[in-house]
Amino acid sequence: MFMYLPANLGMLPPVLAGMMHLRGKIMDRQKEYSNCIKEAACGDCQSNGFCRAWVEFVLLHSHDKFYAHFDKRVSLAMPSIRKYVMESQKIGIHSFYPFIHFTKTISRFGKRKPKVRELYYCSHLDRCVYQRYAFLLNQKYNEQVKGTVIDDAAIAYRDNLGRNNIDFAKAAFDAIKRKSSCIVIVGDFTDFFDSLDHQYLKTMLCSLLEVKKLPQDYFAVFKNITRFASWDWQILVEQSGHSLTERGIRTKLNKQDTILSKAQFQQHKASIKKNNLSRGIPQGSPISAVLSNIYMLEFDKEISDYVLQRNGVYMRYSDDFLIVLPYESEQKTREQEKLIFSQVDKIDGLDLQKEKTAVYICNNGSITEFSSKELSSIDYLGFVFDGTNIKIRPKAITKYYYRMRRKARNIGRNDWQSPKGKRISAQNLYNIYAGSGEQQTFIDYAKRAKQTLKINDKEADALIKHHKRKIAHAIKSGQKK
């Protein structure tokens, strides 16, 4: 229980006095962050758990963002901003800025056609508003699914599970190993965030909040995340008086207080585009993740009920899902596949990406693709499982080497000199691409995966053991060119 400090701490043993002082500081911060004026101690209040979770959320999201937007940088670390986002009347009439939109092209190893992803990032104050309502909705979501079949099924974007994709992959592969013979259905939804139906999302939000009509503040947030406006980044560069061909233009713009002046904003407002479709929310906003979980509540419940009744396992990580069911017969497998896919069709906006959806038969340590009967492996959450051995997805290791070598060779090629003639230190390179530092790296990830999943992977072993030597070699190879 939290308590107020006694008048004279010197009368108490030092350890006890220190503990009470710390508790007092925690309670003071909890009351401050929650704008609480109650005289009662936090430990005696029914809202104690909620307020404590809010403090933890704020501390986790209290940093400023580096990018320039239409407003100046603010964060939840600022008392005035926390107070603002907690006043529902103000949020009900809050004027949201357009998102800044850019297209990210991702090269896919082994494939000629790159993947194009549409990303959006919101203004700084809007981000704080979305963070507050993401917190509120996530609290309601966790409260509703606690102790239900959904709690263990929906594993993405959950702040109360204390696990990551390594742990979830282990749970999935262990479930397969426990069964001598089973079927595994792996699915991926097409353009997930771009396809979410607005009316269905609104219905699910009302159900979660147990209201017939969204309160004004929630409706304002919902309206602006569905009927969102955006401004293309490349157009903004030109309108800000710069050129896309300028060296380091993104860094230069992000050093500004705002990406456009007030006069420039008013002059070029015609460049704003609005989403007039009845579906889609911007990928990359602070609230998109929790909205996607809310959207999937009914689907998760239906599939979980069906699977658990048959002693199976269902897990969904955002737009990827995995189902494990005991194998009965080929005919039964076809029936189960058809039934599960029919559940997808029942939810507005959901569609399966056929090239990433497959059915496998796992039998005594080997995996075959159900249709072709060919030996295969299951690719899930960044790991590949062949029924016996687990490996880190080869593409992830290839991507690590590609990025590391590109940066390292560039350092060597420029003889440790920046474009401005300053000496470049290798420390930052090693901080990003080596392990055991303060910053978590892919090497740290690989080490944890190896330990947790008992990985049997020569490529991962070589990466963990020799990565520093390979970084040094890449730098030297750049110097030779």
XYZ file of C-alpha atoms in Angstrom:
481
model
C 0.000 0.000 0.000
C 1.234 3.508 -0.787
C 1.212 5.922 2.149
C 2.012 9.521 2.925
C 5.335 10.200 4.593
C 5.478 10.780 8.369
C 6.580 14.192 9.516
C 9.892 12.975 10.886
C 11.624 10.291 8.822
C 14.645 10.486 11.097
C 12.731 8.570 13.786
C 12.501 5.515 11.487
C 15.223 2.964 10.626
C 17.136 4.197 7.518
C 15.982 1.321 5.274
C 12.319 1.811 6.187
C 12.624 5.578 5.841
C 14.148 5.130 2.382
C 11.376 2.775 1.304
C 8.694 5.175 2.517
C 10.396 8.081 0.792
C 10.494 6.118 -2.482
C 6.838 5.122 -2.135
C 5.970 8.726 -1.480
C 7.755 9.836 -4.643
C 5.999 7.131 -6.681
C 2.607 8.154 -5.311
C 3.296 11.837 -5.963
C 4.207 11.078 -9.567
C 1.181 8.831 -9.971
C -1.134 11.575 -8.752
C 0.631 14.160 -10.908
C 0.449 12.079 -14.108
C -3.214 11.248 -13.485
C -4.204 14.821 -12.549
C -5.530 13.334 -9.307
C -6.654 15.614 -6.475
C -7.878 12.876 -4.129
C -6.424 12.947 -0.636
C -6.526 9.168 -0.247
C -3.339 7.166 -0.711
C -3.007 5.559 -4.143
C -2.900 2.070 -2.646
C -6.362 2.594 -1.161
C -7.904 3.709 -4.460
C -9.758 1.405 -6.863
C -8.048 3.145 -9.786
C -4.558 2.417 -8.473
C -3.743 -0.262 -11.066
C -5.027 1.884 -13.923
C -3.097 4.965 -12.798
C 0.074 2.952 -12.278
C -0.247 1.538 -15.798
C -0.659 5.086 -17.147
C 2.544 6.214 -15.405
C 4.430 3.262 -16.904
C 2.983 4.056 -20.336
C 3.993 7.715 -20.111
C 7.530 6.847 -19.027
C 7.822 4.463 -21.959
C 6.497 7.026 -24.471
C 7.843 10.260 -22.998
C 10.544 10.987 -25.580
C 10.275 13.576 -28.337
C 10.247 12.353 -31.920
C 13.147 13.398 -34.130
C 11.079 14.245 -37.210
C 9.761 17.672 -38.186
C 6.010 17.966 -38.726
C 3.406 20.725 -39.000
C 3.631 21.493 -35.271
C 6.519 21.802 -32.846
C 7.792 18.799 -30.920
C 5.892 17.865 -27.775
C 5.535 14.640 -25.785
C 3.672 13.078 -22.874
C 6.625 14.045 -20.668
C 5.236 17.606 -20.653
C 2.618 18.213 -17.892
C 0.592 20.571 -20.094
C 0.352 17.935 -22.840
C -0.669 15.190 -20.397
C -3.351 17.461 -19.004
C -4.607 18.299 -22.495
C -4.922 14.708 -23.746
C -6.792 13.725 -20.568
C -9.501 16.365 -21.026
C -12.167 14.597 -23.067
C -14.031 17.812 -23.933
C -10.942 19.267 -25.602
C -10.259 16.074 -27.523
C -13.862 16.092 -28.747
C -13.136 19.321 -30.643
C -9.415 18.758 -31.280
C -8.193 19.800 -34.751
C -5.976 17.074 -36.161
C -3.217 17.889 -38.635
C -2.800 15.789 -41.795
C -0.493 12.788 -41.595
C 2.732 13.017 -43.563
C 2.754 10.161 -46.045
C 5.682 8.427 -47.670
C 6.186 5.241 -49.621
C 8.777 2.777 -48.382
C 10.134 0.335 -50.920
C 11.475 -2.846 -49.354
C 13.801 -5.039 -51.405
C 12.869 -8.690 -50.972
C 15.753 -11.088 -51.323
C 15.117 -13.736 -53.947
C 12.253 -11.752 -55.504
C 12.461 -9.316 -58.389
C 9.470 -7.257 -57.358
C 10.086 -5.121 -54.240
C 7.395 -4.698 -51.592
C 5.861 -1.232 -51.395
C 4.514 -0.093 -48.050
C 2.454 3.056 -47.511
C 3.426 4.648 -44.199
C 2.056 7.660 -42.347
C 3.263 9.622 -39.341
C 1.201 12.075 -37.384
C 1.938 15.492 -35.905
C 3.468 15.643 -32.441
C 0.382 16.716 -30.480
C -1.820 14.348 -32.471
C 0.611 11.557 -31.608
C 0.094 12.284 -27.906
C -3.689 12.229 -28.356
C -3.530 8.913 -30.195
C -1.183 7.516 -27.524
C -3.626 8.410 -24.745
C -6.562 6.768 -26.514
C -4.456 3.783 -27.534
C -3.683 3.351 -23.829
C -7.355 3.667 -22.825
C -8.520 1.215 -25.484
C -5.734 -1.255 -24.733
C -6.701 -1.226 -21.055
C -10.315 -1.995 -21.990
C -9.208 -4.663 -24.468
C -6.944 -6.410 -21.953
C -9.685 -6.255 -19.342
C -12.246 -7.794 -21.712
C -10.079 -10.660 -22.997
C -8.447 -11.528 -19.657
C -9.233 -15.121 -18.776
C -10.918 -15.778 -22.142
C -9.809 -17.882 -25.106
C -8.623 -14.703 -26.840
C -6.043 -13.833 -24.183
C -3.526 -16.407 -25.399
C -4.518 -16.163 -29.065
C -4.049 -12.457 -29.879
C -0.347 -11.951 -29.211
C 0.575 -8.788 -31.145
C 0.751 -5.295 -29.621
C -0.118 -6.518 -26.129
C 1.579 -4.613 -23.298
C 0.609 -7.036 -20.538
C 1.963 -10.375 -21.769
C 5.657 -9.805 -21.041
C 6.748 -11.872 -24.049
C 8.097 -11.239 -27.539
C 8.051 -13.062 -30.875
C 10.818 -15.449 -29.770
C 8.612 -16.650 -26.903
C 5.541 -16.855 -29.134
C 7.423 -18.818 -31.801
C 8.587 -21.241 -29.112
C 5.004 -21.716 -27.920
C 3.851 -22.416 -31.495
C 6.629 -24.891 -32.317
C 6.298 -26.620 -28.935
C 2.578 -27.110 -29.626
C 3.459 -28.841 -32.895
C 6.128 -31.011 -31.271
C 3.718 -32.194 -28.581
C 1.509 -33.852 -31.184
C 2.797 -36.910 -33.001
C 0.574 -36.017 -35.952
C -1.156 -32.703 -36.624
C -2.133 -30.200 -39.285
C -0.825 -26.622 -39.265
C -2.608 -23.821 -41.089
C -0.567 -20.650 -41.603
C -2.358 -17.587 -42.956
C -1.654 -13.957 -43.821
C -4.257 -11.264 -44.431
C -3.905 -9.118 -47.549
C -3.243 -5.360 -46.987
C -4.507 -5.718 -43.446
C -4.520 -2.108 -42.199
C -5.590 -0.746 -45.588
C -8.610 -3.057 -45.639
C -10.226 -2.542 -42.231
C -13.882 -1.638 -42.733
C -14.797 1.580 -40.918
C -18.354 0.667 -39.992
C -17.340 -2.727 -38.658
C -14.500 -1.127 -36.670
C -16.950 1.380 -35.191
C -19.315 -1.438 -34.217
C -16.495 -3.306 -32.477
C -15.376 -0.144 -30.666
C -18.890 0.469 -29.360
C -19.071 -3.133 -28.213
C -15.749 -2.863 -26.370
C -16.761 0.401 -24.677
C -20.264 -0.977 -23.984
C -21.997 2.002 -25.599
C -24.501 2.380 -28.423
C -22.833 5.544 -29.667
C -19.181 6.575 -29.357
C -18.576 9.418 -26.866
C -17.576 12.687 -28.510
C -13.857 12.354 -27.737
C -13.648 8.741 -28.935
C -15.635 9.648 -32.046
C -13.217 12.500 -32.829
C -10.290 10.085 -32.624
C -12.142 7.427 -34.644
C -13.165 9.933 -37.324
C -9.646 11.227 -37.793
C -8.007 7.806 -37.908
C -10.480 6.534 -40.525
C -11.298 9.617 -42.597
C -7.713 10.731 -42.223
C -5.990 13.442 -44.245
C -2.431 13.171 -45.527
C 0.245 15.249 -47.229
C 2.887 13.582 -49.397
C 6.436 14.019 -48.119
C 8.012 14.506 -51.537
C 5.596 17.353 -52.305
C 6.312 18.888 -48.901
C 10.037 18.994 -49.651
C 9.468 21.150 -52.723
C 6.915 23.349 -50.945
C 9.333 23.956 -48.083
C 11.751 25.584 -50.533
C 14.109 22.624 -50.893
C 14.858 20.007 -53.543
C 14.607 16.228 -53.353
C 18.065 16.034 -54.934
C 19.737 17.924 -52.067
C 22.232 15.825 -50.152
C 20.865 14.877 -46.730
C 17.549 16.624 -47.354
C 15.628 14.481 -44.869
C 18.115 15.232 -42.086
C 18.106 18.922 -42.990
C 14.311 19.178 -42.827
C 14.093 17.207 -39.593
C 16.355 19.759 -37.899
C 13.699 22.422 -38.438
C 11.063 23.217 -35.804
C 8.306 22.578 -38.347
C 8.416 21.191 -41.857
C 6.483 24.185 -43.221
C 6.020 27.676 -41.879
C 2.460 28.777 -41.072
C 2.414 30.839 -44.272
C 3.628 27.897 -46.371
C 1.038 25.618 -44.755
C -1.804 27.979 -45.652
C -0.428 28.570 -49.143
C -0.236 24.864 -50.067
C -3.247 23.379 -48.234
C -4.652 22.186 -51.554
C -2.031 19.394 -51.445
C -3.882 17.691 -48.589
C -5.504 14.403 -49.597
C -8.376 12.818 -47.693
C -9.242 9.156 -47.369
C -12.788 9.108 -48.696
C -12.924 5.323 -48.799
C -15.027 3.353 -46.326
C -12.015 1.273 -45.275
C -8.403 1.618 -44.214
C -6.492 3.186 -41.324
C -2.956 4.596 -41.567
C -0.234 2.098 -40.771
C 2.246 3.643 -38.365
C -0.056 5.657 -36.114
C 0.160 5.014 -32.339
C -3.425 3.765 -32.215
C -3.543 1.552 -35.327
C -2.202 -1.534 -33.543
C -4.802 -1.663 -30.765
C -7.590 -0.866 -33.260
C -6.551 -3.892 -35.314
C -6.855 -6.138 -32.239
C -10.295 -4.722 -31.438
C -11.330 -5.286 -35.060
C -10.377 -8.966 -34.784
C -12.207 -9.727 -31.513
C -15.024 -11.753 -33.076
C -12.736 -13.592 -35.474
C -10.303 -14.466 -32.671
C -13.144 -15.746 -30.482
C -14.724 -17.908 -33.210
C -11.439 -19.483 -34.274
C -10.206 -19.942 -30.694
C -13.424 -21.675 -29.645
C -13.324 -24.000 -32.642
C -9.641 -24.874 -32.221
C -9.664 -25.349 -28.449
C -12.684 -27.646 -28.638
C -10.498 -29.897 -30.766
C -7.474 -29.736 -28.486
C -5.621 -27.394 -30.839
C -3.776 -24.073 -30.689
C -4.561 -20.742 -32.386
C -2.219 -17.738 -32.415
C -2.528 -14.462 -34.329
C 0.258 -11.906 -34.562
C -1.244 -8.872 -36.329
C -2.038 -10.109 -39.852
C -0.324 -13.501 -39.472
C -2.043 -16.473 -37.848
C -1.148 -20.077 -37.083
C -3.513 -22.938 -36.215
C -2.504 -26.370 -34.939
C -5.071 -29.196 -34.963
C -4.756 -32.961 -34.421
C -4.613 -34.814 -37.737
C -7.585 -37.100 -38.425
C -7.763 -37.682 -42.179
C -7.265 -35.923 -45.503
C -11.000 -35.398 -45.866
C -11.264 -33.915 -42.368
C -8.291 -31.635 -43.079
C -10.023 -30.258 -46.180
C -13.208 -29.668 -44.172
C -11.294 -27.851 -41.424
C -9.402 -25.731 -43.931
C -12.656 -24.754 -45.649
C -14.395 -23.948 -42.358
C -11.575 -21.755 -41.054
C -11.255 -19.856 -44.312
C -15.023 -19.319 -44.329
C -14.650 -17.502 -40.991
C -12.344 -15.026 -42.736
C -15.051 -14.291 -45.292
C -17.521 -13.450 -42.513
C -15.478 -10.445 -41.327
C -15.781 -7.323 -43.468
C -12.449 -6.243 -44.929
C -10.545 -9.493 -44.360
C -9.002 -11.342 -47.272
C -6.315 -14.021 -47.271
C -3.036 -13.531 -49.101
C -2.975 -16.811 -51.004
C 0.792 -17.007 -51.572
C 1.388 -16.753 -47.819
C -1.372 -19.137 -46.778
C -0.651 -22.860 -46.576
C -1.675 -26.104 -44.875
C 0.946 -28.527 -43.590
C 0.924 -32.058 -42.200
C 3.373 -32.621 -39.333
C 4.095 -36.258 -38.606
C 6.745 -37.550 -36.199
C 9.293 -34.800 -36.793
C 8.757 -34.135 -40.505
C 6.595 -31.562 -42.279
C 4.938 -31.915 -45.688
C 2.846 -29.443 -47.634
C -0.712 -30.793 -47.638
C -1.536 -30.283 -51.318
C 1.769 -31.216 -52.941
C 2.829 -33.821 -50.357
C 6.372 -32.432 -50.649
C 8.722 -31.999 -47.683
C 8.509 -28.468 -46.404
C 9.007 -26.201 -43.379
C 6.914 -23.665 -41.472
C 7.950 -20.015 -41.584
C 6.486 -18.153 -38.592
C 7.441 -14.973 -36.691
C 10.919 -14.827 -38.188
C 11.833 -18.493 -37.681
C 11.784 -21.601 -39.867
C 10.801 -24.969 -38.380
C 11.213 -28.255 -40.285
C 9.569 -30.445 -37.655
C 12.809 -31.086 -35.808
C 15.162 -28.102 -36.112
C 14.511 -24.371 -35.766
C 16.478 -21.717 -37.662
C 16.413 -17.956 -37.868
C 14.756 -16.963 -41.130
C 17.657 -16.844 -43.656
C 16.360 -13.577 -45.124
C 16.825 -11.886 -41.739
C 20.486 -12.902 -41.573
C 21.039 -11.881 -45.206
C 19.465 -8.492 -44.507
C 21.736 -8.023 -41.471
C 24.862 -8.719 -43.553
C 23.661 -6.514 -46.409
C 23.030 -3.489 -44.204
C 26.136 -3.965 -42.069
C 28.462 -4.358 -45.057
C 26.977 -1.382 -46.861
C 27.617 0.921 -43.886
C 31.003 -0.594 -43.017
C 32.299 -0.432 -46.591
C 31.131 3.162 -46.867
C 33.235 4.054 -43.807
C 36.260 2.317 -45.308
C 35.676 3.834 -48.743
C 35.653 7.358 -47.281
C 38.798 6.662 -45.230
C 37.016 7.330 -41.905
C 36.057 10.845 -43.024
C 32.562 12.361 -43.102
C 31.516 14.564 -46.083
C 32.413 17.556 -43.862
C 35.884 16.195 -43.182
C 35.241 15.015 -39.621
C 36.729 11.806 -38.280
C 34.194 8.933 -38.228
C 34.267 6.621 -35.242
C 33.502 2.928 -35.670
C 31.781 2.892 -32.285
C 28.372 3.749 -33.682
C 28.714 0.999 -36.294
C 29.539 -1.561 -33.608
C 26.725 -0.266 -31.382
C 24.257 -1.063 -34.157
C 25.686 -4.283 -35.566
C 27.560 -5.906 -32.667
C 26.203 -7.290 -29.423
C 26.535 -6.874 -25.666
C 26.186 -3.096 -25.631
C 23.493 -0.879 -24.124
C 21.595 -0.856 -27.415
C 19.836 -4.099 -28.316
C 21.050 -5.403 -31.677
C 20.258 -8.227 -34.064
C 23.173 -10.127 -32.516
C 21.542 -9.890 -29.081
C 18.284 -11.061 -30.664
C 20.043 -14.020 -32.308
C 21.708 -14.997 -29.022
C 18.413 -14.960 -27.140
C 16.673 -16.888 -29.903
C 19.413 -19.520 -29.896
C 19.076 -19.991 -26.150
C 15.266 -19.925 -25.961
C 14.485 -21.952 -29.074
C 17.507 -24.285 -28.893
C 18.307 -23.247 -32.443
C 20.308 -25.633 -34.608
C 21.509 -23.176 -37.236
C 25.053 -23.000 -38.639
C 24.430 -19.571 -40.213
C 23.200 -18.125 -36.912
C 26.120 -19.710 -35.033
C 28.614 -18.186 -37.480
C 26.922 -14.806 -37.190
C 27.028 -14.819 -33.382
C 30.607 -16.073 -33.174
C 32.283 -14.039 -35.933
C 30.217 -10.836 -36.354
C 32.893 -8.447 -35.030
C 35.502 -9.939 -37.315
C 33.136 -9.636 -40.272
C 32.437 -5.972 -39.458
C 36.178 -5.255 -39.427
C 36.629 -7.174 -42.700
C 33.820 -5.188 -44.358
C 35.482 -1.903 -43.356
C 38.793 -3.076 -44.840
C 37.116 -4.227 -48.052
C 35.748 -0.716 -48.490
C 39.228 0.775 -48.132
C 40.523 -1.361 -51.001
C 38.014 0.050 -53.509
